[in-house]
mmCIF file of N, CA, C and O in Angstrom:
data_model
loop_
_atom_site.group_PDB
_atom_site.id
_atom_site.type_symbol
_atom_site.label_atom_id
_atom_site.label_comp_id
_atom_site.label_asym_id
_atom_site.label_seq_id
_atom_site.Cartn_x
_atom_site.Cartn_y
_atom_site.Cartn_z
ATOM 1 N N ILE A 12 123.288 88.657 114.856
ATOM 2 C CA ILE A 12 123.011 89.865 114.097
ATOM 3 C C ILE A 12 124.278 90.259 113.359
ATOM 4 O O ILE A 12 125.337 90.380 113.960
ATOM 5 N N ASP A 13 124.130 90.460 112.081
ATOM 6 C CA ASP A 13 125.272 90.827 111.234
ATOM 7 C C ASP A 13 125.340 92.352 111.132
ATOM 8 O O ASP A 13 124.718 92.960 110.259
ATOM 9 N N PHE A 14 126.086 92.975 112.044
ATOM 10 C CA PHE A 14 126.171 94.429 112.084
ATOM 11 C C PHE A 14 126.784 95.002 110.818
ATOM 12 O O PHE A 14 126.381 96.074 110.367
ATOM 13 N N ASP A 15 127.765 94.320 110.238
ATOM 14 C CA ASP A 15 128.376 94.805 109.001
ATOM 15 C C ASP A 15 127.343 94.863 107.877
ATOM 16 O O ASP A 15 127.303 95.827 107.115
ATOM 17 N N LEU A 16 126.503 93.836 107.781
ATOM 18 C CA LEU A 16 125.458 93.812 106.762
ATOM 19 C C LEU A 16 124.435 94.916 107.016
ATOM 20 O O LEU A 16 123.994 95.588 106.078
ATOM 21 N N ILE A 17 124.067 95.116 108.273
ATOM 22 C CA ILE A 17 123.124 96.183 108.606
ATOM 23 C C ILE A 17 123.682 97.529 108.171
ATOM 24 O O ILE A 17 122.996 98.314 107.506
ATOM 25 N N LEU A 18 124.915 97.825 108.516
ATOM 26 C CA LEU A 18 125.520 99.114 108.157
ATOM 27 C C LEU A 18 125.647 99.279 106.647
ATOM 28 O O LEU A 18 125.392 100.357 106.100
ATOM 29 N N GLU A 19 126.026 98.216 105.948
ATOM 30 C CA GLU A 19 126.136 98.271 104.485
ATOM 31 C C GLU A 19 124.771 98.533 103.855
ATOM 32 O O GLU A 19 124.644 99.368 102.956
ATOM 33 N N ASN A 20 123.752 97.830 104.332
ATOM 34 C CA ASN A 20 122.416 98.004 103.765
ATOM 35 C C ASN A 20 121.831 99.372 104.096
ATOM 36 O O ASN A 20 121.102 99.947 103.283
ATOM 37 N N ILE A 21 122.138 99.909 105.268
ATOM 38 C CA ILE A 21 121.667 101.250 105.605
ATOM 39 C C ILE A 21 122.278 102.266 104.641
ATOM 40 O O ILE A 21 121.588 103.172 104.160
ATOM 41 N N LYS A 22 123.554 102.120 104.313
ATOM 42 C CA LYS A 22 124.185 103.025 103.336
ATOM 43 C C LYS A 22 123.485 102.922 101.986
ATOM 44 O O LYS A 22 123.216 103.941 101.342
ATOM 45 N N ASP A 23 123.180 101.697 101.554
ATOM 46 C CA ASP A 23 122.486 101.505 100.275
ATOM 47 C C ASP A 23 121.096 102.124 100.305
ATOM 48 O O ASP A 23 120.666 102.768 99.348
ATOM 49 N N LEU A 24 120.367 101.910 101.396
ATOM 50 C CA LEU A 24 119.018 102.463 101.513
ATOM 51 C C LEU A 24 119.052 103.984 101.554
ATOM 52 O O LEU A 24 118.196 104.643 100.952
ATOM 53 N N ASN A 25 120.046 104.542 102.243
ATOM 54 C CA ASN A 25 120.181 106.001 102.283
ATOM 55 C C ASN A 25 120.397 106.567 100.886
ATOM 56 O O ASN A 25 119.852 107.608 100.540
ATOM 57 N N SER A 26 121.192 105.878 100.080
ATOM 58 C CA SER A 26 121.435 106.380 98.728
ATOM 59 C C SER A 26 120.163 106.289 97.877
ATOM 60 O O SER A 26 119.955 107.131 97.000
ATOM 61 N N LEU A 27 119.314 105.310 98.148
ATOM 62 C CA LEU A 27 118.058 105.190 97.403
ATOM 63 C C LEU A 27 117.130 106.370 97.627
ATOM 64 O O LEU A 27 116.403 106.778 96.717
ATOM 65 N N VAL A 28 117.107 106.901 98.839
ATOM 66 C CA VAL A 28 116.214 108.023 99.134
ATOM 67 C C VAL A 28 116.898 109.366 98.917
ATOM 68 O O VAL A 28 116.340 110.411 99.222
ATOM 69 N N GLY A 29 118.115 109.336 98.384
ATOM 70 C CA GLY A 29 118.792 110.574 98.029
ATOM 71 C C GLY A 29 119.422 111.287 99.202
ATOM 72 O O GLY A 29 119.268 112.501 99.339
ATOM 73 N N GLU A 30 120.159 110.562 100.008
ATOM 74 C CA GLU A 30 120.843 111.165 101.152
ATOM 75 C C GLU A 30 121.709 112.324 100.681
ATOM 76 O O GLU A 30 122.486 112.201 99.739
ATOM 77 N N GLY A 31 121.543 113.469 101.311
ATOM 78 C CA GLY A 31 122.333 114.644 100.981
ATOM 79 C C GLY A 31 121.815 115.433 99.792
ATOM 80 O O GLY A 31 122.375 116.462 99.437
ATOM 81 N N ILE A 32 120.747 114.974 99.169
ATOM 82 C CA ILE A 32 120.170 115.660 98.012
ATOM 83 C C ILE A 32 118.974 116.474 98.472
ATOM 84 O O ILE A 32 118.117 115.981 99.212
ATOM 85 N N SER A 33 118.896 117.707 98.042
ATOM 86 C CA SER A 33 117.783 118.577 98.413
ATOM 87 C C SER A 33 116.567 118.287 97.542
ATOM 88 O O SER A 33 116.693 117.967 96.361
ATOM 89 N N GLN A 34 115.415 118.433 98.156
ATOM 90 C CA GLN A 34 114.142 118.273 97.462
ATOM 91 C C GLN A 34 113.433 119.621 97.420
ATOM 92 O O GLN A 34 113.620 120.456 98.304
ATOM 93 N N VAL A 35 112.587 119.836 96.416
ATOM 94 C CA VAL A 35 111.807 121.066 96.340
ATOM 95 C C VAL A 35 110.611 120.919 97.268
ATOM 96 O O VAL A 35 109.859 119.953 97.197
ATOM 97 N N GLU A 36 110.471 121.882 98.159
ATOM 98 C CA GLU A 36 109.346 121.906 99.093
ATOM 99 C C GLU A 36 108.506 123.135 98.755
ATOM 100 O O GLU A 36 109.000 124.258 98.758
ATOM 101 N N HIS A 37 107.238 122.923 98.445
ATOM 102 C CA HIS A 37 106.349 124.035 98.115
ATOM 103 C C HIS A 37 105.866 124.688 99.402
ATOM 104 O O HIS A 37 105.508 124.010 100.362
ATOM 105 N N THR A 38 105.883 126.024 99.408
ATOM 106 C CA THR A 38 105.446 126.792 100.566
ATOM 107 C C THR A 38 104.350 127.759 100.126
ATOM 108 O O THR A 38 104.065 127.881 98.927
ATOM 109 N N ALA A 39 103.752 128.458 101.072
ATOM 110 C CA ALA A 39 102.701 129.428 100.755
ATOM 111 C C ALA A 39 103.234 130.568 99.891
ATOM 112 O O ALA A 39 102.489 131.156 99.102
ATOM 113 N N ARG A 40 104.517 130.852 100.000
ATOM 114 C CA ARG A 40 105.114 131.971 99.262
ATOM 115 C C ARG A 40 105.930 131.526 98.058
ATOM 116 O O ARG A 40 106.621 132.327 97.437
ATOM 117 N N GLY A 41 105.890 130.257 97.719
ATOM 118 C CA GLY A 41 106.667 129.766 96.580
ATOM 119 C C GLY A 41 107.207 128.381 96.842
ATOM 120 O O GLY A 41 106.461 127.460 97.129
ATOM 121 N N ALA A 42 108.520 128.263 96.791
ATOM 122 C CA ALA A 42 109.157 126.965 97.016
ATOM 123 C C ALA A 42 110.561 127.194 97.566
ATOM 124 O O ALA A 42 111.120 128.282 97.445
ATOM 125 N N ARG A 43 111.095 126.153 98.176
ATOM 126 C CA ARG A 43 112.466 126.219 98.689
ATOM 127 C C ARG A 43 113.058 124.821 98.657
ATOM 128 O O ARG A 43 112.340 123.824 98.573
ATOM 129 N N LEU A 44 114.376 124.768 98.727
ATOM 130 C CA LEU A 44 115.060 123.481 98.785
ATOM 131 C C LEU A 44 115.133 123.022 100.233
ATOM 132 O O LEU A 44 115.388 123.812 101.137
ATOM 133 N N ARG A 45 114.889 121.738 100.439
ATOM 134 C CA ARG A 45 114.916 121.179 101.777
ATOM 135 C C ARG A 45 115.565 119.811 101.724
ATOM 136 O O ARG A 45 115.323 119.023 100.820
ATOM 137 N N ARG A 46 116.414 119.537 102.685
ATOM 138 C CA ARG A 46 117.007 118.203 102.818
ATOM 139 C C ARG A 46 116.175 117.392 103.791
ATOM 140 O O ARG A 46 115.712 117.913 104.804
ATOM 141 N N ALA A 47 116.017 116.135 103.488
ATOM 142 C CA ALA A 47 115.259 115.252 104.369
ATOM 143 C C ALA A 47 115.982 115.100 105.694
ATOM 144 O O ALA A 47 117.210 115.007 105.740
ATOM 145 N N GLU A 48 115.223 115.107 106.765
ATOM 146 C CA GLU A 48 115.796 114.897 108.087
ATOM 147 C C GLU A 48 116.108 113.420 108.270
ATOM 148 O O GLU A 48 115.251 112.573 108.006
ATOM 149 N N PRO A 49 117.307 113.094 108.713
ATOM 150 C CA PRO A 49 117.641 111.676 108.927
ATOM 151 C C PRO A 49 116.931 111.138 110.169
ATOM 152 O O PRO A 49 116.567 111.886 111.071
ATOM 153 N N LEU A 50 116.723 109.858 110.166
ATOM 154 C CA LEU A 50 116.164 109.166 111.328
ATOM 155 C C LEU A 50 117.289 108.332 111.920
ATOM 156 O O LEU A 50 117.723 107.351 111.321
ATOM 157 N N PRO A 51 117.797 108.731 113.084
ATOM 158 C CA PRO A 51 118.927 107.990 113.653
ATOM 159 C C PRO A 51 118.552 106.579 114.090
ATOM 160 O O PRO A 51 117.450 106.350 114.582
ATOM 161 N N LEU A 52 119.469 105.675 113.875
ATOM 162 C CA LEU A 52 119.358 104.298 114.367
ATOM 163 C C LEU A 52 120.622 104.049 115.176
ATOM 164 O O LEU A 52 121.727 104.093 114.635
ATOM 165 N N THR A 53 120.448 103.836 116.475
ATOM 166 C CA THR A 53 121.584 103.610 117.357
ATOM 167 C C THR A 53 121.624 102.133 117.719
ATOM 168 O O THR A 53 120.637 101.586 118.216
ATOM 169 N N LEU A 54 122.756 101.498 117.431
ATOM 170 C CA LEU A 54 122.938 100.076 117.718
ATOM 171 C C LEU A 54 123.779 99.918 118.980
ATOM 172 O O LEU A 54 124.851 100.513 119.091
ATOM 173 N N TYR A 55 123.275 99.142 119.906
ATOM 174 C CA TYR A 55 123.998 98.817 121.133
ATOM 175 C C TYR A 55 124.273 97.319 121.155
ATOM 176 O O TYR A 55 123.721 96.570 120.335
ATOM 177 N N HIS A 56 125.078 96.866 122.080
ATOM 178 C CA HIS A 56 125.388 95.438 122.140
ATOM 179 C C HIS A 56 124.175 94.610 122.545
ATOM 180 O O HIS A 56 124.123 93.419 122.264
ATOM 181 N N ASN A 57 123.152 95.237 123.149
ATOM 182 C CA ASN A 57 121.996 94.473 123.604
ATOM 183 C C ASN A 57 120.661 94.995 123.078
ATOM 184 O O ASN A 57 119.599 94.543 123.506
ATOM 185 N N GLY A 58 120.684 95.962 122.142
ATOM 186 C CA GLY A 58 119.435 96.464 121.586
ATOM 187 C C GLY A 58 119.652 97.668 120.690
ATOM 188 O O GLY A 58 120.789 98.018 120.357
ATOM 189 N N ILE A 59 118.544 98.319 120.314
ATOM 190 C CA ILE A 59 118.586 99.467 119.408
ATOM 191 C C ILE A 59 117.687 100.579 119.925
ATOM 192 O O ILE A 59 116.811 100.359 120.756
ATOM 193 N N VAL A 60 117.916 101.767 119.378
ATOM 194 C CA VAL A 60 117.010 102.893 119.547
ATOM 195 C C VAL A 60 116.771 103.456 118.152
ATOM 196 O O VAL A 60 117.721 103.766 117.426
ATOM 197 N N VAL A 61 115.503 103.566 117.766
ATOM 198 C CA VAL A 61 115.133 104.129 116.465
ATOM 199 C C VAL A 61 114.610 105.542 116.713
ATOM 200 O O VAL A 61 113.679 105.730 117.506
ATOM 201 N N GLY A 62 115.221 106.508 116.043
ATOM 202 C CA GLY A 62 114.820 107.900 116.243
ATOM 203 C C GLY A 62 115.083 108.315 117.674
ATOM 204 O O GLY A 62 116.144 108.051 118.230
ATOM 205 N N HIS A 63 114.095 108.930 118.263
ATOM 206 C CA HIS A 63 114.198 109.348 119.663
ATOM 207 C C HIS A 63 113.296 108.476 120.522
ATOM 208 O O HIS A 63 112.823 108.903 121.578
ATOM 209 N N GLY A 64 113.055 107.255 120.044
ATOM 210 C CA GLY A 64 112.181 106.321 120.746
ATOM 211 C C GLY A 64 112.865 105.640 121.918
ATOM 212 O O GLY A 64 113.998 105.958 122.289
ATOM 213 N N ALA A 65 112.163 104.691 122.451
ATOM 214 C CA ALA A 65 112.649 103.945 123.612
ATOM 215 C C ALA A 65 113.669 102.887 123.186
ATOM 216 O O ALA A 65 113.696 102.450 122.034
ATOM 217 N N PHE A 66 114.477 102.481 124.135
ATOM 218 C CA PHE A 66 115.416 101.382 123.915
ATOM 219 C C PHE A 66 114.624 100.115 123.642
ATOM 220 O O PHE A 66 113.633 99.821 124.311
ATOM 221 N N ARG A 67 115.070 99.343 122.636
ATOM 222 C CA ARG A 67 114.392 98.102 122.251
ATOM 223 C C ARG A 67 115.405 96.968 122.255
ATOM 224 O O ARG A 67 116.338 96.966 121.454
ATOM 225 N N PRO A 68 115.239 95.995 123.157
ATOM 226 C CA PRO A 68 116.180 94.872 123.196
ATOM 227 C C PRO A 68 116.060 94.004 121.946
ATOM 228 O O PRO A 68 115.001 93.925 121.321
ATOM 229 N N TYR A 69 117.172 93.355 121.598
ATOM 230 C CA TYR A 69 117.186 92.490 120.419
ATOM 231 C C TYR A 69 116.204 91.336 120.528
ATOM 232 O O TYR A 69 115.739 90.815 119.525
ATOM 233 N N GLN A 70 115.855 90.919 121.720
ATOM 234 C CA GLN A 70 114.943 89.786 121.898
ATOM 235 C C GLN A 70 113.502 90.142 121.559
ATOM 236 O O GLN A 70 112.685 89.259 121.344
ATOM 237 N N HIS A 71 113.175 91.424 121.499
ATOM 238 C CA HIS A 71 111.800 91.843 121.221
ATOM 239 C C HIS A 71 111.455 91.534 119.760
ATOM 240 O O HIS A 71 112.239 91.845 118.855
ATOM 241 N N PRO A 72 110.291 90.926 119.494
ATOM 242 C CA PRO A 72 109.933 90.561 118.114
ATOM 243 C C PRO A 72 109.931 91.741 117.141
ATOM 244 O O PRO A 72 110.358 91.598 115.994
ATOM 245 N N ALA A 73 109.468 92.916 117.575
ATOM 246 C CA ALA A 73 109.440 94.072 116.671
ATOM 247 C C ALA A 73 110.856 94.523 116.316
ATOM 248 O O ALA A 73 111.112 94.945 115.177
ATOM 249 N N THR A 74 111.779 94.408 117.255
ATOM 250 C CA THR A 74 113.178 94.751 116.989
ATOM 251 C C THR A 74 113.776 93.763 116.002
ATOM 252 O O THR A 74 114.468 94.156 115.053
ATOM 253 N N GLN A 75 113.499 92.484 116.195
ATOM 254 C CA GLN A 75 114.001 91.460 115.290
ATOM 255 C C GLN A 75 113.464 91.681 113.871
ATOM 256 O O GLN A 75 114.205 91.556 112.894
ATOM 257 N N GLN A 76 112.178 92.057 113.752
ATOM 258 C CA GLN A 76 111.591 92.303 112.432
ATOM 259 C C GLN A 76 112.225 93.524 111.777
ATOM 260 O O GLN A 76 112.541 93.511 110.587
ATOM 261 N N CYS A 77 112.448 94.574 112.549
ATOM 262 C CA CYS A 77 113.076 95.791 112.033
ATOM 263 C C CYS A 77 114.460 95.475 111.464
ATOM 264 O O CYS A 77 114.788 95.855 110.332
ATOM 265 N N LEU A 78 115.270 94.778 112.235
ATOM 266 C CA LEU A 78 116.625 94.460 111.786
ATOM 267 C C LEU A 78 116.624 93.458 110.635
ATOM 268 O O LEU A 78 117.460 93.558 109.733
ATOM 269 N N GLN A 79 115.681 92.534 110.645
ATOM 270 C CA GLN A 79 115.593 91.581 109.536
ATOM 271 C C GLN A 79 115.244 92.299 108.240
ATOM 272 O O GLN A 79 115.795 91.990 107.178
ATOM 273 N N ASP A 80 114.322 93.258 108.312
ATOM 274 C CA ASP A 80 113.989 94.051 107.127
ATOM 275 C C ASP A 80 115.242 94.727 106.578
ATOM 276 O O ASP A 80 115.494 94.692 105.367
ATOM 277 N N ILE A 81 116.040 95.330 107.445
ATOM 278 C CA ILE A 81 117.261 96.009 107.003
ATOM 279 C C ILE A 81 118.258 95.010 106.432
ATOM 280 O O ILE A 81 118.857 95.251 105.376
ATOM 281 N N MET A 82 118.435 93.872 107.099
ATOM 282 C CA MET A 82 119.386 92.865 106.608
ATOM 283 C C MET A 82 118.933 92.281 105.270
ATOM 284 O O MET A 82 119.759 91.860 104.465
ATOM 285 N N ASP A 83 117.616 92.293 105.017
ATOM 286 C CA ASP A 83 117.090 91.822 103.730
ATOM 287 C C ASP A 83 117.166 92.897 102.655
ATOM 288 O O ASP A 83 116.802 92.662 101.505
ATOM 289 N N GLY A 84 117.606 94.116 103.035
ATOM 290 C CA GLY A 84 117.759 95.193 102.061
ATOM 291 C C GLY A 84 116.541 96.066 101.902
ATOM 292 O O GLY A 84 116.417 96.784 100.912
ATOM 293 N N TYR A 85 115.630 96.046 102.860
ATOM 294 C CA TYR A 85 114.392 96.828 102.795
ATOM 295 C C TYR A 85 114.353 97.862 103.902
ATOM 296 O O TYR A 85 114.966 97.689 104.953
ATOM 297 N N PHE A 86 113.568 98.920 103.669
ATOM 298 C CA PHE A 86 113.273 99.846 104.740
ATOM 299 C C PHE A 86 112.427 99.107 105.768
ATOM 300 O O PHE A 86 111.576 98.309 105.394
ATOM 301 N N PRO A 87 112.623 99.353 107.055
ATOM 302 C CA PRO A 87 111.812 98.666 108.067
ATOM 303 C C PRO A 87 110.322 98.916 107.835
ATOM 304 O O PRO A 87 109.890 100.061 107.687
ATOM 305 N N SER A 88 109.554 97.848 107.782
ATOM 306 C CA SER A 88 108.126 97.967 107.496
ATOM 307 C C SER A 88 107.404 98.806 108.532
ATOM 308 O O SER A 88 106.415 99.456 108.216
ATOM 309 N N GLU A 89 107.910 98.858 109.753
ATOM 310 C CA GLU A 89 107.266 99.659 110.789
ATOM 311 C C GLU A 89 107.323 101.161 110.485
ATOM 312 O O GLU A 89 106.545 101.933 111.022
ATOM 313 N N LEU A 90 108.238 101.575 109.613
ATOM 314 C CA LEU A 90 108.385 102.990 109.284
ATOM 315 C C LEU A 90 107.566 103.418 108.066
ATOM 316 O O LEU A 90 107.454 104.594 107.780
ATOM 317 N N GLN A 91 106.976 102.469 107.339
ATOM 318 C CA GLN A 91 106.268 102.797 106.107
ATOM 319 C C GLN A 91 105.097 103.761 106.294
ATOM 320 O O GLN A 91 104.935 104.667 105.475
ATOM 321 N N PRO A 92 104.279 103.622 107.340
ATOM 322 C CA PRO A 92 103.180 104.587 107.489
ATOM 323 C C PRO A 92 103.677 106.025 107.674
ATOM 324 O O PRO A 92 103.090 106.965 107.135
ATOM 325 N N GLN A 93 104.757 106.193 108.404
ATOM 326 C CA GLN A 93 105.274 107.530 108.678
ATOM 327 C C GLN A 93 106.152 108.057 107.543
ATOM 328 O O GLN A 93 106.203 109.261 107.303
ATOM 329 N N PHE A 94 106.854 107.159 106.840
ATOM 330 C CA PHE A 94 107.782 107.543 105.774
ATOM 331 C C PHE A 94 107.535 106.679 104.541
ATOM 332 O O PHE A 94 108.318 105.770 104.247
ATOM 333 N N PRO A 95 106.459 106.926 103.788
ATOM 334 C CA PRO A 95 106.130 106.050 102.649
ATOM 335 C C PRO A 95 107.168 106.050 101.528
ATOM 336 O O PRO A 95 107.245 105.088 100.769
ATOM 337 N N ASP A 96 108.013 107.087 101.448
ATOM 338 C CA ASP A 96 109.035 107.170 100.401
ATOM 339 C C ASP A 96 110.404 106.753 100.906
ATOM 340 O O ASP A 96 111.398 106.930 100.218
ATOM 341 N N GLY A 97 110.466 106.227 102.128
ATOM 342 C CA GLY A 97 111.745 105.852 102.716
ATOM 343 C C GLY A 97 112.253 106.969 103.614
ATOM 344 O O GLY A 97 111.765 108.095 103.576
ATOM 345 N N VAL A 98 113.229 106.613 104.439
ATOM 346 C CA VAL A 98 113.784 107.597 105.371
ATOM 347 C C VAL A 98 115.263 107.331 105.532
ATOM 348 O O VAL A 98 115.718 106.199 105.432
#
């Protein structure tokens, strides 16, 4: 696993979704500026934790697919249903 590539690609992906940029959120009383909540990715020597989920070892196929998506420069496909515009 190329951790340097993962970290570099995460920075690039964050910039694509406008990290630190506020978005207009429409409310019942008008609108307000809102920043997107980040989704933490914690890397350990033997696995990962995505968000507040369970620990996932690197040997697990879903973990391998998640990291491969990031190393290929894409948002993890497992997150698309929940975050269609990226996270």
